[in-house]
Coordinates of C-alpha atoms and ligand atoms in Angstrom, one line a residue:
X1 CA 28.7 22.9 -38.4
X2 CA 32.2 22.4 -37.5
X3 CA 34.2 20.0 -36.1
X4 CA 37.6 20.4 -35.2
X5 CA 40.7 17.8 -35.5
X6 CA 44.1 18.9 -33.7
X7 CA 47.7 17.0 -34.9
X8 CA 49.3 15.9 -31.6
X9 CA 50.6 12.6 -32.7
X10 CA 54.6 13.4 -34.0
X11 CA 57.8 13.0 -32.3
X12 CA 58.8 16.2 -31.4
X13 CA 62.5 14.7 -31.7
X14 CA 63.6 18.4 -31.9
X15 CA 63.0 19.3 -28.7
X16 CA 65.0 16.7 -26.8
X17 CA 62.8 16.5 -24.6
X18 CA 61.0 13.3 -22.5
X19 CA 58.0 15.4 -22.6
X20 CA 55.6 15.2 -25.4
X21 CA 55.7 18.5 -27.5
X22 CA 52.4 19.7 -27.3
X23 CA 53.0 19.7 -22.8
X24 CA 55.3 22.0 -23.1
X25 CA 54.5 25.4 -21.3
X26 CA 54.1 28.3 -23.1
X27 CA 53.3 31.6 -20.8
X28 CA 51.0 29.3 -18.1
X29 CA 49.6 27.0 -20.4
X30 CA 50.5 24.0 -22.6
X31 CA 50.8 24.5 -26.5
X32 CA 48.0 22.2 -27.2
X33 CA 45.9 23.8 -24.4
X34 CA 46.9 27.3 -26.5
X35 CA 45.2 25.5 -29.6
X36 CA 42.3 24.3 -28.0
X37 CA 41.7 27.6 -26.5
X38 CA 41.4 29.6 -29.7
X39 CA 39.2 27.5 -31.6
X40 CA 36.9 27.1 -28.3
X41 CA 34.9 30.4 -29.2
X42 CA 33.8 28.3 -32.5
X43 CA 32.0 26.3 -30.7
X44 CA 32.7 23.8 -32.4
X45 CA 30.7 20.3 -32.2
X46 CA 33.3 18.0 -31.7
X47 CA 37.1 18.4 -30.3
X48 CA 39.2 15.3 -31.8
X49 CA 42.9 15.3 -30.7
X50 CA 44.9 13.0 -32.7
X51 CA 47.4 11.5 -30.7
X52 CA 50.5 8.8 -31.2
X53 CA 53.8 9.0 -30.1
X54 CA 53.4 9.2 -25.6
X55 CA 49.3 9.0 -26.4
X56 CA 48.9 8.3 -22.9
X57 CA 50.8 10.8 -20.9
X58 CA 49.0 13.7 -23.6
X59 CA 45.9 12.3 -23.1
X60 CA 46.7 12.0 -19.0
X61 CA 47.3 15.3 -18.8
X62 CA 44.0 17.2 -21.1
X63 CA 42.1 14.5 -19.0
X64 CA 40.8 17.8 -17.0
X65 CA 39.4 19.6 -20.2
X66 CA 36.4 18.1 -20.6
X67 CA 34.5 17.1 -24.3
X68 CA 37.8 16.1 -25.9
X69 CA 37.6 12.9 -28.2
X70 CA 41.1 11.0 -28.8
X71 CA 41.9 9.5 -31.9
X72 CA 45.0 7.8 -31.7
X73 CA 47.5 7.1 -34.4
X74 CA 49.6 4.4 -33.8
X75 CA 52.4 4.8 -36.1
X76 CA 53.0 7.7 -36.9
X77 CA 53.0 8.0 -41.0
X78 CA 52.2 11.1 -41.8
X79 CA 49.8 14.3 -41.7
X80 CA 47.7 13.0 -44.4
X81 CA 47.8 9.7 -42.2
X82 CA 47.0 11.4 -39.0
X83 CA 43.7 12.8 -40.9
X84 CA 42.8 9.6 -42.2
X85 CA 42.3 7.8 -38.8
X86 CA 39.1 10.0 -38.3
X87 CA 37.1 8.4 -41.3
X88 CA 35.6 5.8 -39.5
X89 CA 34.4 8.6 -36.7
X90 CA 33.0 11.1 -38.7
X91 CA 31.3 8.7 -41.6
X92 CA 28.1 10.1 -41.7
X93 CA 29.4 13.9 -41.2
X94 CA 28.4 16.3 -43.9
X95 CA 29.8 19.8 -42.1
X96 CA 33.2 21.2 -41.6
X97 CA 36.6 20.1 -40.5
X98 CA 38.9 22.5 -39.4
X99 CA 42.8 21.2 -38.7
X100 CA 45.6 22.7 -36.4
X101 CA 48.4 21.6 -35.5
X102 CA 49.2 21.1 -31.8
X103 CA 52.7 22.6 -32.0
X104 CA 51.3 25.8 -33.8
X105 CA 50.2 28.1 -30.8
X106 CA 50.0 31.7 -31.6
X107 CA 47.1 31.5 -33.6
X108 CA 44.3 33.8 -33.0
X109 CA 40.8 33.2 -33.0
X110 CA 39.4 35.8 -35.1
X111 CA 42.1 34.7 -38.0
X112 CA 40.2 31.4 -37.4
X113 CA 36.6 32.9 -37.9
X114 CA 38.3 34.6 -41.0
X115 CA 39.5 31.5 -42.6
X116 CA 36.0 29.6 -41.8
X117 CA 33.5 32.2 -43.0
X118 CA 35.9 32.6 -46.7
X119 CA 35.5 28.6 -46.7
X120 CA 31.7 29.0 -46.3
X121 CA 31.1 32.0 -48.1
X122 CA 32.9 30.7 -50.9
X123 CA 31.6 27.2 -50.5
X124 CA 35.4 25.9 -50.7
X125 CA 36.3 22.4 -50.9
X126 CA 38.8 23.4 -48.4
X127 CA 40.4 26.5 -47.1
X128 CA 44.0 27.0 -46.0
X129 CA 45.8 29.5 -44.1
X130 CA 48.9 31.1 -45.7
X131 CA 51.6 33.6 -45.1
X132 CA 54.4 35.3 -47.2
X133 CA 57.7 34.9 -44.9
X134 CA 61.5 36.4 -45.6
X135 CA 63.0 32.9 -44.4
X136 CA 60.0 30.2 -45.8
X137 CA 63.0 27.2 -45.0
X138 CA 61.0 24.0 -43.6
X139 CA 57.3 25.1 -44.5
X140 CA 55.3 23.8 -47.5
X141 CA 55.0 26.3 -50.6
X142 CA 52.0 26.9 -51.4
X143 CA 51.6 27.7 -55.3
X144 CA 48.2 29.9 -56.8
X145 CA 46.8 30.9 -59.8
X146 CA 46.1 34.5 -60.4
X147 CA 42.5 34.3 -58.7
X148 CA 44.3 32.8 -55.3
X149 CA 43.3 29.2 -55.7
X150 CA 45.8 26.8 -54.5
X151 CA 47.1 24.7 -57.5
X152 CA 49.6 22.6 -55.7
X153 CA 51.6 23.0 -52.5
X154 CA 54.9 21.2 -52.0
X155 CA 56.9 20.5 -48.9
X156 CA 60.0 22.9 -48.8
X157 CA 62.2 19.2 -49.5
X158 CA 60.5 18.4 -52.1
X159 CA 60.7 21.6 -54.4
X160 CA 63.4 22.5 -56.8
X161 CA 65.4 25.5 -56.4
X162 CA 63.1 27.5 -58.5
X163 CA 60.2 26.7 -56.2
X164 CA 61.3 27.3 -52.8
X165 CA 61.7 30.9 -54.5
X166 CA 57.8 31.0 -53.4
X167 CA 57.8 33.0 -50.3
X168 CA 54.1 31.9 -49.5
X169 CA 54.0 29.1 -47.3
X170 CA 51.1 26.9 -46.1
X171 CA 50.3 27.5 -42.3
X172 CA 49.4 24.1 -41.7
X173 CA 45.7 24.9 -40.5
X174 CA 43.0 24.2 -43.2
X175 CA 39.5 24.2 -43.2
X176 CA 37.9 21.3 -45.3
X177 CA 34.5 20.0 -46.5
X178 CA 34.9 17.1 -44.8
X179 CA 32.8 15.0 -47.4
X180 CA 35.4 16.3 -50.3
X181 CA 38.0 15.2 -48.2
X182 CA 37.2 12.1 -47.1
X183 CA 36.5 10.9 -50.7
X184 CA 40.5 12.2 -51.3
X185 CA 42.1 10.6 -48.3
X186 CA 42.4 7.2 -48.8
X187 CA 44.4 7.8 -51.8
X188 CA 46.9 9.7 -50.7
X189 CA 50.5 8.0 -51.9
X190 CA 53.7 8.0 -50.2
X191 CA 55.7 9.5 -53.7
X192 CA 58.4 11.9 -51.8
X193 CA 61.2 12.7 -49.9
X194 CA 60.1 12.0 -46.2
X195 CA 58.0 8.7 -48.0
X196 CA 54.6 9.7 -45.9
X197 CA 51.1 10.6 -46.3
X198 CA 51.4 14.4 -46.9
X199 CA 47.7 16.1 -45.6
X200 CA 48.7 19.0 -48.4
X201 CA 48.7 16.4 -50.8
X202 CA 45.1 15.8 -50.7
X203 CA 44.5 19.6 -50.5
X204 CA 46.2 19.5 -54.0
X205 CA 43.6 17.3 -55.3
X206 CA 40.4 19.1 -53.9
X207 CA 38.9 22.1 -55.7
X208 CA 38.3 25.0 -55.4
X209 CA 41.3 25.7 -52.8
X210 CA 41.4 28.9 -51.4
X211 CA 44.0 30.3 -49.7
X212 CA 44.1 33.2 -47.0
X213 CA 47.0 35.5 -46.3
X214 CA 47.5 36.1 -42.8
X215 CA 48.4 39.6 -41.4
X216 CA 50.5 39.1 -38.8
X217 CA 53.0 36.2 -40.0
X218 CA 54.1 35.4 -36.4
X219 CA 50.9 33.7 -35.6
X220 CA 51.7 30.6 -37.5
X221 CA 55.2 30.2 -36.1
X222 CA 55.4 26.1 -35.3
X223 CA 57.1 25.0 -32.0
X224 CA 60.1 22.6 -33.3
X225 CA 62.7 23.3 -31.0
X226 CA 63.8 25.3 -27.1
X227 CA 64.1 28.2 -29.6
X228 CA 61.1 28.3 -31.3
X229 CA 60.0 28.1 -28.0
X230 CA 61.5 31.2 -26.4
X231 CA 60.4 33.3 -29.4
X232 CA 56.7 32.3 -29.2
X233 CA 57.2 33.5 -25.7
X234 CA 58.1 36.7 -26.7
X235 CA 56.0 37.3 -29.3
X236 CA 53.3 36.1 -27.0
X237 CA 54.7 38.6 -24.1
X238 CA 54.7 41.4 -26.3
X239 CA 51.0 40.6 -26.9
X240 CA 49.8 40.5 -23.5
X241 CA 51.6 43.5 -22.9
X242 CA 50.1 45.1 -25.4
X243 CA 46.8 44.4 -24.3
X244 CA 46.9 45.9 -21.0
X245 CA 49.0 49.0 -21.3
X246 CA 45.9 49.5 -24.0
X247 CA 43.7 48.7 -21.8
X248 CA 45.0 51.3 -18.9
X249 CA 47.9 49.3 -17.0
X250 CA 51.1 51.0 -16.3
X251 CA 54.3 48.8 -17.1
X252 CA 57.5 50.3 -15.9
X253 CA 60.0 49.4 -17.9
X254 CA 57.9 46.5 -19.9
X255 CA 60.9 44.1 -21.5
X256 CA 62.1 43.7 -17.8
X257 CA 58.7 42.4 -16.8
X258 CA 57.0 39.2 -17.5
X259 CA 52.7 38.4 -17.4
X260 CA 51.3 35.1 -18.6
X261 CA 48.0 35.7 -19.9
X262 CA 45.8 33.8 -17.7
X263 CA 46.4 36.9 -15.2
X264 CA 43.4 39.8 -15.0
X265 CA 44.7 43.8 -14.8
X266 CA 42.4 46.1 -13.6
X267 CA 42.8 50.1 -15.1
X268 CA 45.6 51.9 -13.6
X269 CA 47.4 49.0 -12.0
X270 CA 51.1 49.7 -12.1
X271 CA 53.8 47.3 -12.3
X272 CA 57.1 48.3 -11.9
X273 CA 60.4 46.5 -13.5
X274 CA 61.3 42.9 -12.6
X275 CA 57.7 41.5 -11.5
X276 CA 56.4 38.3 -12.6
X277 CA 52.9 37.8 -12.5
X278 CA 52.3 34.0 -13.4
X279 CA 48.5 31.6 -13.1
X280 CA 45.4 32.9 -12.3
X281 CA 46.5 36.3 -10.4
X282 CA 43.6 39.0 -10.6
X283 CA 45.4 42.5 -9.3
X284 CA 42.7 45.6 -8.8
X285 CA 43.0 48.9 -9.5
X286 CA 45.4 51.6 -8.3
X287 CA 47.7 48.7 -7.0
X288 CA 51.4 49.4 -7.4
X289 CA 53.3 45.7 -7.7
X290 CA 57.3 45.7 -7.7
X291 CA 59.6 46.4 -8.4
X292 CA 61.5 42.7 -8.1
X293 CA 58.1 40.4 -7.2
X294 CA 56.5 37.5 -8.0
X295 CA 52.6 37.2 -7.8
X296 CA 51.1 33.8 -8.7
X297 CA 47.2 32.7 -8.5
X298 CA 46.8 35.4 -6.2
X299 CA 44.0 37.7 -6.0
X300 CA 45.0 41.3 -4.9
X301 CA 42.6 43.8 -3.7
X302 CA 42.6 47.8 -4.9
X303 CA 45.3 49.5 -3.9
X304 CA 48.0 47.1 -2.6
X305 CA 51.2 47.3 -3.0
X306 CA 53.6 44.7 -3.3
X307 CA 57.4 45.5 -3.0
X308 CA 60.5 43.3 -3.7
X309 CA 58.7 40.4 -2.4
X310 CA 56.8 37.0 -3.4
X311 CA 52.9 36.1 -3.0
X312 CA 51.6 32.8 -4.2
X313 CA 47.9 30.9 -3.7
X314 CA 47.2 33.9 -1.7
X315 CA 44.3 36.8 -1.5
X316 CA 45.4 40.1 -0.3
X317 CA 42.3 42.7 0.4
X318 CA 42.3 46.6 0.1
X319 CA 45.1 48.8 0.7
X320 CA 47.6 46.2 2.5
X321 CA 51.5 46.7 2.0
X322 CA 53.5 43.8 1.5
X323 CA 57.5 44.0 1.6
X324 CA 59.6 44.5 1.1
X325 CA 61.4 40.5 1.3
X326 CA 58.3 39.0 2.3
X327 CA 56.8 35.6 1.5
X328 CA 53.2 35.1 1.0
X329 CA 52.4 30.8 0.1
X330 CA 49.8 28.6 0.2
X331 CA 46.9 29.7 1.7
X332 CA 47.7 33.1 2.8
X333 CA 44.2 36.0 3.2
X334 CA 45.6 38.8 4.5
X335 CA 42.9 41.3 5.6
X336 CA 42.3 45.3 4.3
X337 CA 44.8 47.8 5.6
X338 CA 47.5 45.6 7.0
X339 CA 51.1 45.7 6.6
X340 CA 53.0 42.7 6.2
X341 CA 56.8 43.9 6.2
X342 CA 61.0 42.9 5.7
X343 CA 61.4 39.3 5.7
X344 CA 58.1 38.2 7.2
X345 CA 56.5 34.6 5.8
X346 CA 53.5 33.8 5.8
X347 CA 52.3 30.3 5.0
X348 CA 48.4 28.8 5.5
X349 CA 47.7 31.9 7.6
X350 CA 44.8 34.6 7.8
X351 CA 45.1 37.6 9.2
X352 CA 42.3 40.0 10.1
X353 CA 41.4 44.0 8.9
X354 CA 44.2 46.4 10.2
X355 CA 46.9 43.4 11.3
X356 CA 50.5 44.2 11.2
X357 CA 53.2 41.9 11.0
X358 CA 56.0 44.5 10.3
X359 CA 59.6 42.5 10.7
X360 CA 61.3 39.4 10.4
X361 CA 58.3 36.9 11.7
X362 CA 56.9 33.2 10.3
X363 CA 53.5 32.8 11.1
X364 CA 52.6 29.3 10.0
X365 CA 49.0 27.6 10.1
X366 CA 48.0 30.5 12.3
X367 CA 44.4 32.8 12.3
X368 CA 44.7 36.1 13.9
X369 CA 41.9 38.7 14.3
X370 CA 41.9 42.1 13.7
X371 CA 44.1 45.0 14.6
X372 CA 46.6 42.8 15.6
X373 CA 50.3 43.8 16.1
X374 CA 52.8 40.7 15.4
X375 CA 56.0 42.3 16.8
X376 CA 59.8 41.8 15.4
X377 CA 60.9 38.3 15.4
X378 CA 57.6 36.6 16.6
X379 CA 57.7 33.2 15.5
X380 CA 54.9 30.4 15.2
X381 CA 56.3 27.0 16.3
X382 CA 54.2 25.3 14.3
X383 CA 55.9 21.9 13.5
X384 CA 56.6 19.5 16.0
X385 CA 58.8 17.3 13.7
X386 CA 55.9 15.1 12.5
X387 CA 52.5 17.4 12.2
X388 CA 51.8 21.2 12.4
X389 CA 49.6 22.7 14.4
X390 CA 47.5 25.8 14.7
X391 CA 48.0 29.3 16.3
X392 CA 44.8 31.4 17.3
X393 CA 45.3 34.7 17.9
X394 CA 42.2 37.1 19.0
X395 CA 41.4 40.6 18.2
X396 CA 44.2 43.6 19.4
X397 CA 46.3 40.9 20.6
X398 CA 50.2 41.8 20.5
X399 CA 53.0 40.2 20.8
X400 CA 56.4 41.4 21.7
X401 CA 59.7 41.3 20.2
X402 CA 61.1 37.8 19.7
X403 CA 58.0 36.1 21.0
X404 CA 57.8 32.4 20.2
X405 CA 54.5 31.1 20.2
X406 CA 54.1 26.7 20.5
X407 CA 51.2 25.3 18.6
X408 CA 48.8 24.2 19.1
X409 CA 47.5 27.3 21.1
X410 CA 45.3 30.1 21.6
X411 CA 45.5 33.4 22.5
X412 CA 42.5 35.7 23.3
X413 CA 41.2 38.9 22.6
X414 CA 43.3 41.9 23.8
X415 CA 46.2 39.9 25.2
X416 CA 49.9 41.2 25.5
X417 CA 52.9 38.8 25.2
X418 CA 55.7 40.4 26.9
X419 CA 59.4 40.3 24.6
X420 CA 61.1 37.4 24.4
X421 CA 58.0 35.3 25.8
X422 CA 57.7 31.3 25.0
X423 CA 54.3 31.0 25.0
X424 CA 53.6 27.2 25.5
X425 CA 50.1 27.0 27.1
X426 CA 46.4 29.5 26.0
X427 CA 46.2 32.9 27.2
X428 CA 42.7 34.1 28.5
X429 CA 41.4 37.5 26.9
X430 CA 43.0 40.8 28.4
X431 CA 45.5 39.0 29.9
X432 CA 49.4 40.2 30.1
X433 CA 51.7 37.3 29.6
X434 CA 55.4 37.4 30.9
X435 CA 57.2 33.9 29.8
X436 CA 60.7 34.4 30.4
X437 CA 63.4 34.5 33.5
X438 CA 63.5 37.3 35.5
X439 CA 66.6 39.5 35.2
X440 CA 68.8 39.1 37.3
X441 CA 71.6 41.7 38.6
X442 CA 74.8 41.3 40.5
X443 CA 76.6 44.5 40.9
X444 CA 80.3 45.2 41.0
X445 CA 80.8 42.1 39.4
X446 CA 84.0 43.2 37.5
X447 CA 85.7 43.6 41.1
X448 CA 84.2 40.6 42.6
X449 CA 85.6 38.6 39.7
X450 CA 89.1 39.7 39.9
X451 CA 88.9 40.0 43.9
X452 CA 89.8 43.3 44.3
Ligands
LIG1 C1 53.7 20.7 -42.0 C2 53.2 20.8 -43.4 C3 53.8 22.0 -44.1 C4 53.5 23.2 -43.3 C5 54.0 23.1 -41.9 C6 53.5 24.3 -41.1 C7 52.8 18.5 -44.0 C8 53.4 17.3 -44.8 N1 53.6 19.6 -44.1 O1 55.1 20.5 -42.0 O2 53.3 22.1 -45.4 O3 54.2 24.3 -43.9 O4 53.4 21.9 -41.3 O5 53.9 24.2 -39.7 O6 51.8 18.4 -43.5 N2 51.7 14.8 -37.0 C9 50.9 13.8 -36.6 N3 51.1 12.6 -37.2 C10 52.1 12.4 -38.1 C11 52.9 13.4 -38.4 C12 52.7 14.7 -37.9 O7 50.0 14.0 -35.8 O8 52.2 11.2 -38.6 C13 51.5 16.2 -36.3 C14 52.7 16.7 -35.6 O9 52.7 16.2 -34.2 C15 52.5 18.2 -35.7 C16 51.8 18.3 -37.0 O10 51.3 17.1 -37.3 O11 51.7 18.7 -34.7 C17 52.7 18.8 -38.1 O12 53.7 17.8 -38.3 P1 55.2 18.2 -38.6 O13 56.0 17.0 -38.8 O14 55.7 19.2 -37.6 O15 55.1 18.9 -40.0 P2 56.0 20.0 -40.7 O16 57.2 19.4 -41.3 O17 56.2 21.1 -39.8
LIG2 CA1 55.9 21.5 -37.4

């Protein structure tokens, strides 16, 4: 059984920030959400966040994740401290307690299983995770005998020259038999530089201590400052990247390119240089996206293609063209086969199979069938300076060049709006709709003006 305890209670003073640390955004999700997530396939019994300095915006904002307990420490005294205000919640608890640290957001999950089945096959009093690192400055050393049990580790201000010689460092994530530690906590002591309860401290005084070498040092990299930050977000991109060129995505041109890793690639998917795809975006296969776009939490069907332009909260079905300069938001579905072409927007709208909507339109809170042609400049007025209002337009409907259309209305099935038409009241199916002045002509009127 394991339960798991995250450190979310420090400062954070490093990132001069007024957000708490752990909110931070890493690659679409917080760092403390990046935590939670790996140790999630553990399933682990319990989910204790231990939180202090801004407890209430942290706690506001995981309010959505559901099963997580709060623990909060009020002043903040400490690692060893932080642990300590679990006793009274897990008294009676004879399994496993596995620590991270909020600010440490790379981790994997199998290096997690790793460290948890060495603690039990070993039957550890607690496990840590280390690594060996060129530049160990800041981290604890973590000091073994020749069999690899901890002896000692001591934080990087407290060692002598000769020790912070030690390359290995400890990661900060142990695994503990919680009964073991819980009969160590309580005498933790304040002797060194920073004067607070050190958690590695009472690792010192357990036995056996294992420790674990990780492979890939950059998992453990801590989040102290902006630029710790901007390198977890490049190790993390190189990651995802990684994984879906592996798994059959093309990236053109990858370091110009940026995917957080709540997006889904399907198999031979090609993005081109300069696209961003952010949130929950879901792109099928054989779609071509950029160069230059933005996707984000949009779903887009098999082959679409997507050029120089930006889709958000949108779905985009089979085999549509999009760009280039246009401007899918909120609530956009455009149908299969459409095109939706140079500086076009689209907001709240759904357009039916086979719609086109070629140039320089806005087509607000507006439903339009199928086979529909939207002509150059058509425009939706669909604010009236206090609400907006819907447009209807029926099946093989088109409109002409520079056609305004006033909502609230409706137009039917099969209906032609002449050019330059204001259409300000509904239009019937099969109708043609002429709403602008006649022409008018007045010849000679060069020699009439000048009275020749
Ligand atoms: C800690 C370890 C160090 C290790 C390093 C790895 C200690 C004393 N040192 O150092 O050996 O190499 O992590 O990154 O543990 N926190 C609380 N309450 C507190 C103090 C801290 O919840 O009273 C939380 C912080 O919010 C943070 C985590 O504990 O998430 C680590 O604290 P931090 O001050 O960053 O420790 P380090 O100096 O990095
Ligand atoms: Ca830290």
């Amino acid at each position: 059984m394991i339960i798991v305890a995250i450190l979310a209670a420090g400062r954070g003073t490093r990132m001069k920030s007024d957000l708490p640390k752990v909110l931070h955004s890493l690659g679409g999700l917080k760092l403390i959400e990046r935590v939670l997530e790996s140790a999630r396939p553990l399933a682990p019994s319990r989910q204790m966040v231990i939180v202090g300095h801004q407890a209430e915006l942290v706690k506001a904002a995981m309010q959505s994740i559901q099963s997580l307990e709060f623990v909060e420490q009020t002043v903040q005294l400490g690692t060893g401290h932080a642990i300590q205000q679990l006793l009274p919640y897990l008294e009676d608890y004879t399994g496993d307690l596995l620590v991270l640290s909020g600010d440490v957001p790379l981790l994997r999950t199998e290096t997690l299983k790793q460290l948890l089945q060495i603690h039990q096959e070993h039957q550890n009093a607690a496990t840590i995770l280390t690594a060996h690192l060129s530049d160990p400055k800041g981290y604890g050393r973590v000091f073994c005998n020749a069999e690899n049990i901890v002896q000692q580790i001591i934080e990087d201000r407290d060692c002598t020259p000769d020790q912070k010689q030690n390359c290995r460092v400890n990661a900060g994530i142990y695994c503990f038999r919680w009964q073991d530690l819980a009969k160590v906590l309580p005498h933790l002591q304040t002797h060194n530089a920073q004067k607070e309860y050190y958690l590695p401290d009472a690792v010192s005084q357990l036995s056996p201590v294992m420790a674990v070498d990780l492979q890939d040092y950059q998992e453990i990299l801590g989040i102290n400052d902006r630029l710790q930050l901007a390198t977890a977000y490049e190790i993390l991109q190189r990651r995802i990247k990684e994984k879906w060129m592996t798994a059959g995505v093309t990236l053109i041109d990858p370091a110009s390119i940026t995917i957080d890793d709540t997006v889904e690639l399907q198999p031979d998917v090609i993005i081109e240089p300069q696209t961003h795809l952010r949130g929950n975006t879901v792109i099928h296969t054989g779609s071509r996206i950029g160069p230059g776009s933005l996707i984000e939490n949009s779903q887009l069907g098999e082959n679409v293609k997507v050029l120089y332009s930006v889709v958000t909260d949108s779905i985009v079905q089979a085999g549509t063209r999009i760009g280039p300069y246009a401007h899918l938001r909120s609530h956009v579905e455009v149908g299969a086969g459409c095109r939706v072409g140079n500086f076009v927007e689209l907001k709240n709208t759904l357009l039916g199979d086979k719609t086109n909507v070629a140039h320089l339109s806005y087509l607000g809170d507006t439903t339009a069938g199928i086979r529909v042609n939207i002509g150059a400049g058509t425009i939706t007025a669909n604010y009236d300076g206090a609400n907006k209002h819907p447009t209807k337009i029926g099946d093989r409907t088109a409109t002409g060049a520079n056609s305004v259309l006033v909502s609230p209305i409706t137009l039917g099935d099969d209906v032609y709006v002449a050019a330059g038409s204001t259409i300000t009241e509904d239009v019937p199916d099969d109708c043609l709709v002429i709403a602008r002045t006649r022409q008018v002509l007045k010849p000679d009127w060069r020699k009439k003006k000048s009275g020749e």
